[in-house]
Amino acid sequence: MRRRLAPTALVIAGALALAGCGGSDSGGDGGSGGEAKLSVGSAYMPQPVSDEMAAGFLTVTNKGGSDDELTSVSSDIAGQVTVHETTGGAMQEVESLTIPAHGRLVLRTGGDHLMFEQLKRKPKEGQTVTVELRFAHSDPVEVEMPVKAATYTPTTGH
Amino acid sequence: MRTKTFAAAALLAAASLTLTACGSGDDSNKPVAVVSEEAGTEKAATVLDKPFEKPDLVLTDTQGKKYDLRKETAGKPTLIYFGYTHCPDVCPLTMNNIAVAAKQLPKAEQDDLRVVFVTTDPERDTPAELGKWLKGIDSRFTGLTGDFATVQAGARTLGISIDPPRKDKNGKVVSEHGTQVIAFSPKTDGGYVLYGEDATVEDYSKDLPKILKGETP
């Protein structure tokens, strides 16, 4: 049930933010069109079990008037980072994920996530890994992703 | 007059909503936190009216030895989860949540509890691979591997549907994990409580002492 509610709540929050903040941001262009304006937040990596693979989560917020797509990811600690989508119990690599105009792309546990493979070391709680996100339209964004406890989730906070 | 009051109230409500939204626009945690507050009153555990029979699974443990699930866990409080080690997200989170909660139990109860991880990807999860992975979580946990069809049939008796691992177009193996942990009572050996992926360390910490006694959490 919680899973079902969350996306709806996020969408509503996004829509409200648009109503509240759109005016001051985009001036007179009416909100349609305009470039994607991306920012990244809430990034974390749960400390992985082994040095074989790890997951990463973050939220990309788009305050602009156009969609963008997360197309590729790289990191200092991994030979390969891929974007995965989870459906039911299976996760599968995807080419890209859309960040809708005036919306957000939320990567979170149980859902879409970044998968780090060929790790150069095992990330430990308290450390930070560097991740570069590349997009179809916007400039790349570098993110400092903190490594949290293996059981960390943003909802419990520990 | 009445109309005006309503209109004013509506405006006020709208204004306060926009205000909140502006603030939370930059902090994606906030909407999630609000939702979890509401959901917090819900219990993580689903207690079944009609418990599951423990699956008749005879597989191979991390030492490479034959492991008869019913025999080995008879009369023991037991948690069973179906997953695979090449799973970066939900499988380690689920097992780590249980591990952290289990370590909070008194020593005797820790020894009593059986936590069984059954692989859904037996081809890659050999006894050695499973053993290595579980050692990174809790070395007392049992890891089982074997014939996929046997694992699949066992999972099915617990209402868990798992497709065999397949290769995607890049040749990468795509496996599936179960979405539930099932707790079996030491009194009846029946699987009487289910936990979904949302179950946290706190949920397990709160419930494990009861499950150890076969009580309803």
Tab-separated table of C-alpha atoms in Angstrom:
chain	number	residue	atom	x	y	z
A	1	MET	CA	0.000	0.000	0.000
A	2	ARG	CA	2.798	2.375	0.889
A	3	ARG	CA	4.352	1.682	-2.502
A	4	ARG	CA	1.181	2.609	-4.288
A	5	LEU	CA	0.701	5.852	-2.398
A	6	ALA	CA	4.174	7.206	-2.776
A	7	PRO	CA	4.171	7.986	-6.518
A	8	THR	CA	0.812	9.708	-6.269
A	9	ALA	CA	2.003	11.845	-3.389
A	10	LEU	CA	5.139	12.762	-5.280
A	11	VAL	CA	3.177	13.704	-8.356
A	12	ILE	CA	0.861	15.897	-6.293
A	13	ALA	CA	3.806	17.535	-4.567
A	14	GLY	CA	5.375	18.154	-7.953
A	15	ALA	CA	2.225	19.738	-9.293
A	16	LEU	CA	1.884	21.954	-6.254
A	17	ALA	CA	5.481	23.051	-6.486
A	18	LEU	CA	4.791	24.004	-10.063
A	19	ALA	CA	1.796	26.105	-9.118
A	20	GLY	CA	3.670	27.760	-6.300
A	21	CYS	CA	7.072	28.344	-7.774
A	22	GLY	CA	6.655	28.319	-11.535
A	23	GLY	CA	5.935	32.033	-11.817
A	24	SER	CA	9.096	33.310	-10.236
A	25	ASP	CA	11.260	30.755	-12.007
A	26	SER	CA	10.252	30.905	-15.606
A	27	GLY	CA	9.023	34.456	-15.851
A	28	GLY	CA	6.722	35.076	-18.761
A	29	ASP	CA	7.227	32.086	-21.004
A	30	GLY	CA	4.107	30.405	-19.727
A	31	GLY	CA	5.751	27.161	-18.640
A	32	SER	CA	5.416	25.288	-21.898
A	33	GLY	CA	8.597	24.786	-23.876
A	34	GLY	CA	11.800	25.994	-22.251
A	35	GLU	CA	14.766	23.828	-21.401
A	36	ALA	CA	14.968	21.161	-18.767
A	37	LYS	CA	16.420	22.494	-15.497
A	38	LEU	CA	17.814	19.621	-13.528
A	39	SER	CA	18.987	19.257	-9.973
A	40	VAL	CA	19.941	16.106	-8.114
A	41	GLY	CA	19.209	15.349	-4.466
A	42	SER	CA	18.720	12.610	-1.872
A	43	ALA	CA	21.598	10.551	-3.257
A	44	TYR	CA	22.824	7.571	-1.243
A	45	MET	CA	24.360	4.154	-1.609
A	46	PRO	CA	23.566	1.433	0.937
A	47	GLN	CA	26.800	-0.246	2.016
A	48	PRO	CA	26.934	-3.324	-0.209
A	49	VAL	CA	27.360	-6.897	0.980
A	50	SER	CA	30.421	-7.571	-1.140
A	51	ASP	CA	32.818	-5.849	-3.504
A	52	GLU	CA	30.918	-7.291	-6.455
A	53	MET	CA	28.063	-4.878	-6.802
A	54	ALA	CA	26.213	-2.026	-5.185
A	55	ALA	CA	23.037	-0.045	-5.683
A	56	GLY	CA	22.607	3.718	-5.703
A	57	PHE	CA	19.570	5.920	-5.289
A	58	LEU	CA	18.819	9.576	-5.993
A	59	THR	CA	16.166	11.977	-7.184
A	60	VAL	CA	16.502	14.153	-10.270
A	61	THR	CA	14.190	17.165	-10.203
A	62	ASN	CA	13.320	18.997	-13.398
A	63	LYS	CA	12.049	22.532	-12.892
A	64	GLY	CA	12.191	23.266	-16.593
A	65	GLY	CA	9.533	23.072	-19.275
A	66	SER	CA	10.963	20.151	-21.268
A	67	ASP	CA	11.502	16.496	-20.540
A	68	ASP	CA	15.008	15.155	-20.308
A	69	GLU	CA	16.433	11.653	-20.098
A	70	LEU	CA	19.055	10.090	-17.880
A	71	THR	CA	21.100	8.246	-20.476
A	72	SER	CA	24.300	7.073	-18.798
A	73	VAL	CA	26.118	7.035	-15.502
A	74	SER	CA	29.719	6.526	-14.433
A	75	SER	CA	31.514	6.457	-11.102
A	76	ASP	CA	35.025	6.542	-9.667
A	77	ILE	CA	34.491	3.270	-7.823
A	78	ALA	CA	32.881	1.140	-10.515
A	79	GLY	CA	33.914	-0.181	-13.902
A	80	GLN	CA	30.310	-0.045	-14.959
A	81	VAL	CA	27.167	1.715	-13.771
A	82	THR	CA	23.837	0.883	-15.335
A	83	VAL	CA	20.310	2.139	-14.869
A	84	HIS	CA	17.819	-0.496	-13.801
A	85	GLU	CA	14.107	-0.678	-13.662
A	86	THR	CA	12.315	-3.048	-11.310
A	87	THR	CA	9.071	-4.692	-12.292
A	88	GLY	CA	7.659	-7.213	-9.873
A	89	GLY	CA	10.615	-9.182	-8.603
A	90	ALA	CA	12.816	-8.705	-11.653
A	91	MET	CA	15.171	-5.893	-12.416
A	92	GLN	CA	16.310	-5.081	-15.876
A	93	GLU	CA	18.753	-2.682	-17.440
A	94	VAL	CA	17.121	0.157	-19.366
A	95	GLU	CA	18.539	2.509	-21.985
A	96	SER	CA	17.302	5.640	-20.307
A	97	LEU	CA	14.818	7.017	-17.797
A	98	THR	CA	12.719	10.120	-18.398
A	99	ILE	CA	12.746	13.138	-16.119
A	100	PRO	CA	9.459	14.795	-16.989
A	101	ALA	CA	9.139	18.573	-17.344
A	102	HIS	CA	8.165	20.069	-13.980
A	103	GLY	CA	8.530	16.623	-12.475
A	104	ARG	CA	11.087	14.269	-11.068
A	105	LEU	CA	12.726	10.948	-11.549
A	106	VAL	CA	12.890	9.086	-8.258
A	107	LEU	CA	15.288	6.171	-7.908
A	108	ARG	CA	14.506	4.332	-4.690
A	109	THR	CA	14.725	0.968	-3.068
A	110	GLY	CA	12.310	-1.543	-4.550
A	111	GLY	CA	12.049	0.539	-7.706
A	112	ASP	CA	14.423	2.002	-10.251
A	113	HIS	CA	18.046	2.175	-9.189
A	114	LEU	CA	21.630	2.553	-10.332
A	115	MET	CA	23.617	-0.658	-10.345
A	116	PHE	CA	27.375	-0.409	-9.779
A	117	GLU	CA	29.442	-3.339	-11.014
A	118	GLN	CA	33.117	-4.218	-11.289
A	119	LEU	CA	33.755	-2.330	-8.069
A	120	LYS	CA	37.317	-1.156	-7.480
A	121	ARG	CA	36.793	-1.392	-3.723
A	122	LYS	CA	33.926	-2.156	-1.366
A	123	PRO	CA	32.277	1.132	-0.400
A	124	LYS	CA	31.955	1.488	3.377
A	125	GLU	CA	29.459	3.436	5.440
A	126	GLY	CA	30.675	7.005	5.952
A	127	GLN	CA	32.572	7.151	2.676
A	128	THR	CA	31.476	9.066	-0.396
A	129	VAL	CA	31.507	7.902	-3.993
A	130	THR	CA	31.490	10.211	-6.984
A	131	VAL	CA	28.880	9.629	-9.650
A	132	GLU	CA	28.488	11.426	-12.944
A	133	LEU	CA	25.046	11.511	-14.519
A	134	ARG	CA	24.684	12.241	-18.218
A	135	PHE	CA	21.502	13.361	-19.909
A	136	ALA	CA	20.075	13.522	-23.399
A	137	HIS	CA	19.831	17.332	-23.326
A	138	SER	CA	21.247	18.851	-20.154
A	139	ASP	CA	24.906	19.080	-19.139
A	140	PRO	CA	26.330	16.236	-17.047
A	141	VAL	CA	25.899	16.485	-13.276
A	142	GLU	CA	28.456	15.230	-10.790
A	143	VAL	CA	27.011	13.899	-7.542
A	144	GLU	CA	28.786	13.095	-4.286
A	145	MET	CA	26.891	10.047	-3.096
A	146	PRO	CA	27.270	9.197	0.613
A	147	VAL	CA	27.547	5.538	1.574
A	148	LYS	CA	24.958	4.765	4.251
A	149	ALA	CA	24.286	1.742	6.446
A	150	ALA	CA	23.189	-1.399	4.620
A	151	THR	CA	19.735	-1.030	6.156
A	152	TYR	CA	19.370	2.712	5.468
A	153	THR	CA	16.254	3.984	3.736
A	154	PRO	CA	15.182	7.621	3.434
A	155	THR	CA	11.863	6.832	5.123
A	156	THR	CA	13.397	5.446	8.306
A	157	GLY	CA	16.451	7.700	8.139
A	158	HIS	CA	18.845	5.039	9.452
B	1	MET	CA	-21.915	35.603	3.020
B	2	ARG	CA	-21.476	31.905	3.290
B	3	THR	CA	-20.069	31.724	-0.237
B	4	LYS	CA	-17.488	34.341	0.576
B	5	THR	CA	-16.312	32.531	3.667
B	6	PHE	CA	-15.870	29.356	1.687
B	7	ALA	CA	-13.954	31.150	-1.033
B	8	ALA	CA	-11.629	32.730	1.502
B	9	ALA	CA	-11.033	29.422	3.197
B	10	ALA	CA	-10.295	27.780	-0.122
B	11	LEU	CA	-7.817	30.496	-1.013
B	12	LEU	CA	-6.120	30.140	2.317
B	13	ALA	CA	-5.875	26.413	1.906
B	14	ALA	CA	-4.503	26.829	-1.591
B	15	ALA	CA	-1.985	29.402	-0.406
B	16	SER	CA	-0.731	27.201	2.413
B	17	LEU	CA	-0.449	24.244	0.067
B	18	THR	CA	1.625	26.203	-2.410
B	19	LEU	CA	3.808	27.426	0.386
B	20	THR	CA	4.480	23.927	1.603
B	21	ALA	CA	5.126	22.789	-1.924
B	22	CYS	CA	7.693	25.497	-2.558
B	23	GLY	CA	9.610	24.406	0.458
B	24	SER	CA	9.519	20.739	-0.358
B	25	GLY	CA	10.281	21.271	-4.020
B	26	ASP	CA	13.968	21.169	-3.197
B	27	ASP	CA	13.786	18.340	-0.722
B	28	SER	CA	12.486	15.158	-2.194
B	29	ASN	CA	12.445	13.469	1.204
B	30	LYS	CA	9.523	15.456	2.420
B	31	PRO	CA	6.608	14.029	0.454
B	32	VAL	CA	7.932	10.553	1.163
B	33	ALA	CA	8.105	11.306	4.866
B	34	VAL	CA	4.511	12.471	4.906
B	35	VAL	CA	3.363	9.277	3.248
B	36	SER	CA	5.332	7.130	5.652
B	37	GLU	CA	3.718	8.890	8.595
B	38	GLU	CA	0.340	7.769	7.384
B	39	ALA	CA	1.582	4.309	6.575
B	40	GLY	CA	3.353	4.090	9.940
B	41	THR	CA	0.119	3.191	11.625
B	42	GLU	CA	-0.133	0.142	9.403
B	43	LYS	CA	1.614	-2.976	10.557
B	44	ALA	CA	4.380	-4.377	8.439
B	45	ALA	CA	3.266	-7.894	9.273
B	46	THR	CA	0.404	-9.617	7.523
B	47	VAL	CA	-0.902	-12.399	9.741
B	48	LEU	CA	-2.478	-15.200	7.745
B	49	ASP	CA	-5.794	-16.755	8.708
B	50	LYS	CA	-4.709	-19.926	7.021
B	51	PRO	CA	-0.976	-20.500	7.481
B	52	PHE	CA	1.223	-21.957	4.750
B	53	GLU	CA	2.615	-25.418	5.165
B	54	LYS	CA	6.403	-25.393	5.266
B	55	PRO	CA	7.630	-26.321	1.785
B	56	ASP	CA	9.112	-29.783	1.409
B	57	LEU	CA	12.443	-28.519	0.131
B	58	VAL	CA	15.547	-30.662	0.078
B	59	LEU	CA	18.413	-28.573	-1.263
B	60	THR	CA	22.145	-27.964	-0.800
B	61	ASP	CA	23.513	-25.674	1.912
B	62	THR	CA	26.556	-23.398	1.746
B	63	GLN	CA	28.795	-26.268	2.926
B	64	GLY	CA	27.631	-28.312	-0.053
B	65	LYS	CA	25.648	-30.629	2.223
B	66	LYS	CA	22.103	-31.875	1.750
B	67	TYR	CA	19.639	-29.746	3.716
B	68	ASP	CA	16.087	-30.914	4.420
B	69	LEU	CA	14.198	-27.742	5.280
B	70	ARG	CA	11.364	-29.412	7.198
B	71	LYS	CA	13.693	-31.610	9.202
B	72	GLU	CA	16.291	-28.954	9.958
B	73	THR	CA	13.837	-26.269	11.010
B	74	ALA	CA	11.196	-28.390	12.781
B	75	GLY	CA	10.048	-26.674	15.967
B	76	LYS	CA	12.259	-23.651	15.291
B	77	PRO	CA	11.124	-20.110	14.586
B	78	THR	CA	12.094	-19.729	10.931
B	79	LEU	CA	12.193	-16.911	8.391
B	80	ILE	CA	12.393	-17.819	4.717
B	81	TYR	CA	13.229	-15.523	1.823
B	82	PHE	CA	13.741	-16.267	-1.864
B	83	GLY	CA	16.349	-14.100	-3.581
B	84	TYR	CA	19.734	-14.084	-5.321
B	85	THR	CA	23.138	-12.638	-4.574
B	86	HIS	CA	23.573	-10.647	-7.806
B	87	CYS	CA	20.766	-8.433	-6.565
B	88	PRO	CA	22.026	-5.048	-5.442
B	89	ASP	CA	18.919	-3.626	-3.872
B	90	VAL	CA	16.058	-5.519	-2.296
B	91	CYS	CA	17.706	-8.865	-1.464
B	92	PRO	CA	20.587	-7.473	0.607
B	93	LEU	CA	18.326	-4.866	2.193
B	94	THR	CA	15.830	-7.524	3.264
B	95	MET	CA	18.496	-9.852	4.644
B	96	ASN	CA	20.387	-7.031	6.378
B	97	ASN	CA	17.180	-5.784	7.997
B	98	ILE	CA	16.590	-9.235	9.455
B	99	ALA	CA	20.257	-9.559	10.481
B	100	VAL	CA	20.318	-6.264	12.356
B	101	ALA	CA	17.040	-7.077	14.125
B	102	ALA	CA	18.174	-10.614	14.980
B	103	LYS	CA	21.371	-9.298	16.598
B	104	GLN	CA	19.240	-7.345	19.061
B	105	LEU	CA	17.738	-10.558	20.441
B	106	PRO	CA	19.114	-12.272	23.548
B	107	LYS	CA	21.845	-14.768	22.674
B	108	ALA	CA	19.716	-17.884	23.299
B	109	GLU	CA	16.994	-16.581	21.014
B	110	GLN	CA	19.513	-15.692	18.328
B	111	ASP	CA	20.660	-19.315	18.393
B	112	ASP	CA	17.087	-20.535	18.188
B	113	LEU	CA	16.102	-18.456	15.158
B	114	ARG	CA	16.564	-19.953	11.692
B	115	VAL	CA	16.906	-17.566	8.777
B	116	VAL	CA	16.900	-19.339	5.427
B	117	PHE	CA	17.814	-17.652	2.145
B	118	VAL	CA	16.839	-19.778	-0.867
B	119	THR	CA	18.436	-18.723	-4.142
B	120	THR	CA	16.297	-18.108	-7.199
B	121	ASP	CA	19.433	-18.087	-9.351
B	122	PRO	CA	21.073	-21.433	-8.531
B	123	GLU	CA	23.297	-21.430	-11.578
B	124	ARG	CA	25.277	-18.418	-10.371
B	125	ASP	CA	24.637	-18.953	-6.653
B	126	THR	CA	26.768	-21.982	-5.956
B	127	PRO	CA	27.158	-23.072	-2.320
B	128	ALA	CA	30.466	-21.177	-2.185
B	129	GLU	CA	29.038	-17.966	-3.701
B	130	LEU	CA	26.046	-18.082	-1.382
B	131	GLY	CA	28.271	-18.721	1.616
B	132	LYS	CA	30.504	-15.778	0.779
B	133	TRP	CA	27.551	-13.452	0.349
B	134	LEU	CA	25.772	-14.520	3.534
B	135	LYS	CA	28.997	-14.153	5.499
B	136	GLY	CA	28.822	-10.465	4.591
B	137	ILE	CA	25.378	-10.303	6.206
B	138	ASP	CA	25.227	-12.850	9.033
B	139	SER	CA	27.246	-16.035	9.001
B	140	ARG	CA	24.556	-17.897	10.960
B	141	PHE	CA	22.038	-17.573	8.158
B	142	THR	CA	21.393	-20.644	6.047
B	143	GLY	CA	21.797	-20.387	2.295
B	144	LEU	CA	20.221	-22.981	0.020
B	145	THR	CA	20.775	-23.731	-3.628
B	146	GLY	CA	19.865	-26.578	-5.962
B	147	ASP	CA	17.651	-27.374	-8.892
B	148	PHE	CA	15.707	-24.304	-10.068
B	149	ALA	CA	12.491	-26.270	-10.634
B	150	THR	CA	12.606	-27.481	-7.015
B	151	VAL	CA	13.123	-23.944	-5.721
B	152	GLN	CA	10.344	-22.622	-7.948
B	153	ALA	CA	7.910	-25.315	-6.806
B	154	GLY	CA	8.767	-24.659	-3.155
B	155	ALA	CA	8.233	-20.926	-3.585
B	156	ARG	CA	4.935	-21.525	-5.315
B	157	THR	CA	3.527	-23.357	-2.294
B	158	LEU	CA	4.131	-20.110	-0.377
B	159	GLY	CA	2.352	-17.996	-2.957
B	160	ILE	CA	5.637	-16.711	-4.388
B	161	SER	CA	5.968	-16.836	-8.141
B	162	ILE	CA	9.479	-16.825	-9.600
B	163	ASP	CA	10.447	-17.094	-13.239
B	164	PRO	CA	13.748	-18.736	-14.151
B	165	PRO	CA	16.711	-16.414	-14.777
B	166	ARG	CA	16.863	-15.306	-18.416
B	167	LYS	CA	19.277	-13.292	-20.508
B	168	ASP	CA	18.436	-9.798	-21.682
B	169	LYS	CA	19.438	-8.518	-25.117
B	170	ASN	CA	22.906	-7.595	-23.841
B	171	GLY	CA	23.427	-11.127	-22.577
B	172	LYS	CA	23.086	-10.102	-18.932
B	173	VAL	CA	21.288	-12.497	-16.626
B	174	VAL	CA	18.011	-11.167	-15.259
B	175	SER	CA	16.864	-12.980	-12.132
B	176	GLU	CA	13.852	-12.553	-9.911
B	177	HIS	CA	13.482	-12.433	-6.174
B	178	GLY	CA	10.470	-13.070	-4.013
B	179	THR	CA	8.716	-10.068	-2.594
B	180	GLN	CA	7.948	-11.529	0.808
B	181	VAL	CA	9.602	-12.944	3.872
B	182	ILE	CA	7.583	-15.700	5.499
B	183	ALA	CA	7.803	-16.376	9.224
B	184	PHE	CA	7.112	-19.912	10.458
B	185	SER	CA	5.903	-20.615	13.968
B	186	PRO	CA	8.006	-22.830	16.262
B	187	LYS	CA	4.742	-24.173	17.686
B	188	THR	CA	2.993	-25.293	14.529
B	189	ASP	CA	5.730	-25.043	11.845
B	190	GLY	CA	3.131	-23.135	9.824
B	191	GLY	CA	4.039	-20.021	7.835
B	192	TYR	CA	1.749	-17.581	9.575
B	193	VAL	CA	3.213	-14.100	9.060
B	194	LEU	CA	4.281	-12.321	5.858
B	195	TYR	CA	6.547	-9.301	5.501
B	196	GLY	CA	6.742	-7.240	2.328
B	197	GLU	CA	9.725	-5.315	1.008
B	198	ASP	CA	8.760	-2.303	3.083
B	199	ALA	CA	9.414	-4.066	6.387
B	200	THR	CA	12.164	-2.225	8.272
B	201	VAL	CA	14.681	-3.182	10.943
B	202	GLU	CA	12.254	-1.701	13.489
B	203	ASP	CA	9.408	-3.880	12.222
B	204	TYR	CA	11.483	-7.031	12.573
B	205	SER	CA	12.898	-5.925	15.945
B	206	LYS	CA	9.416	-5.397	17.272
B	207	ASP	CA	7.986	-8.647	15.917
B	208	LEU	CA	10.803	-11.184	16.250
B	209	PRO	CA	10.405	-11.705	20.027
B	210	LYS	CA	6.782	-12.733	19.376
B	211	ILE	CA	7.583	-14.904	16.385
B	212	LEU	CA	10.184	-16.704	18.509
B	213	LYS	CA	7.309	-17.778	20.765
B	214	GLY	CA	4.929	-18.492	17.910
B	215	GLU	CA	2.768	-15.579	19.006
B	216	THR	CA	0.911	-13.224	16.719
B	217	PRO	CA	2.906	-10.015	16.237
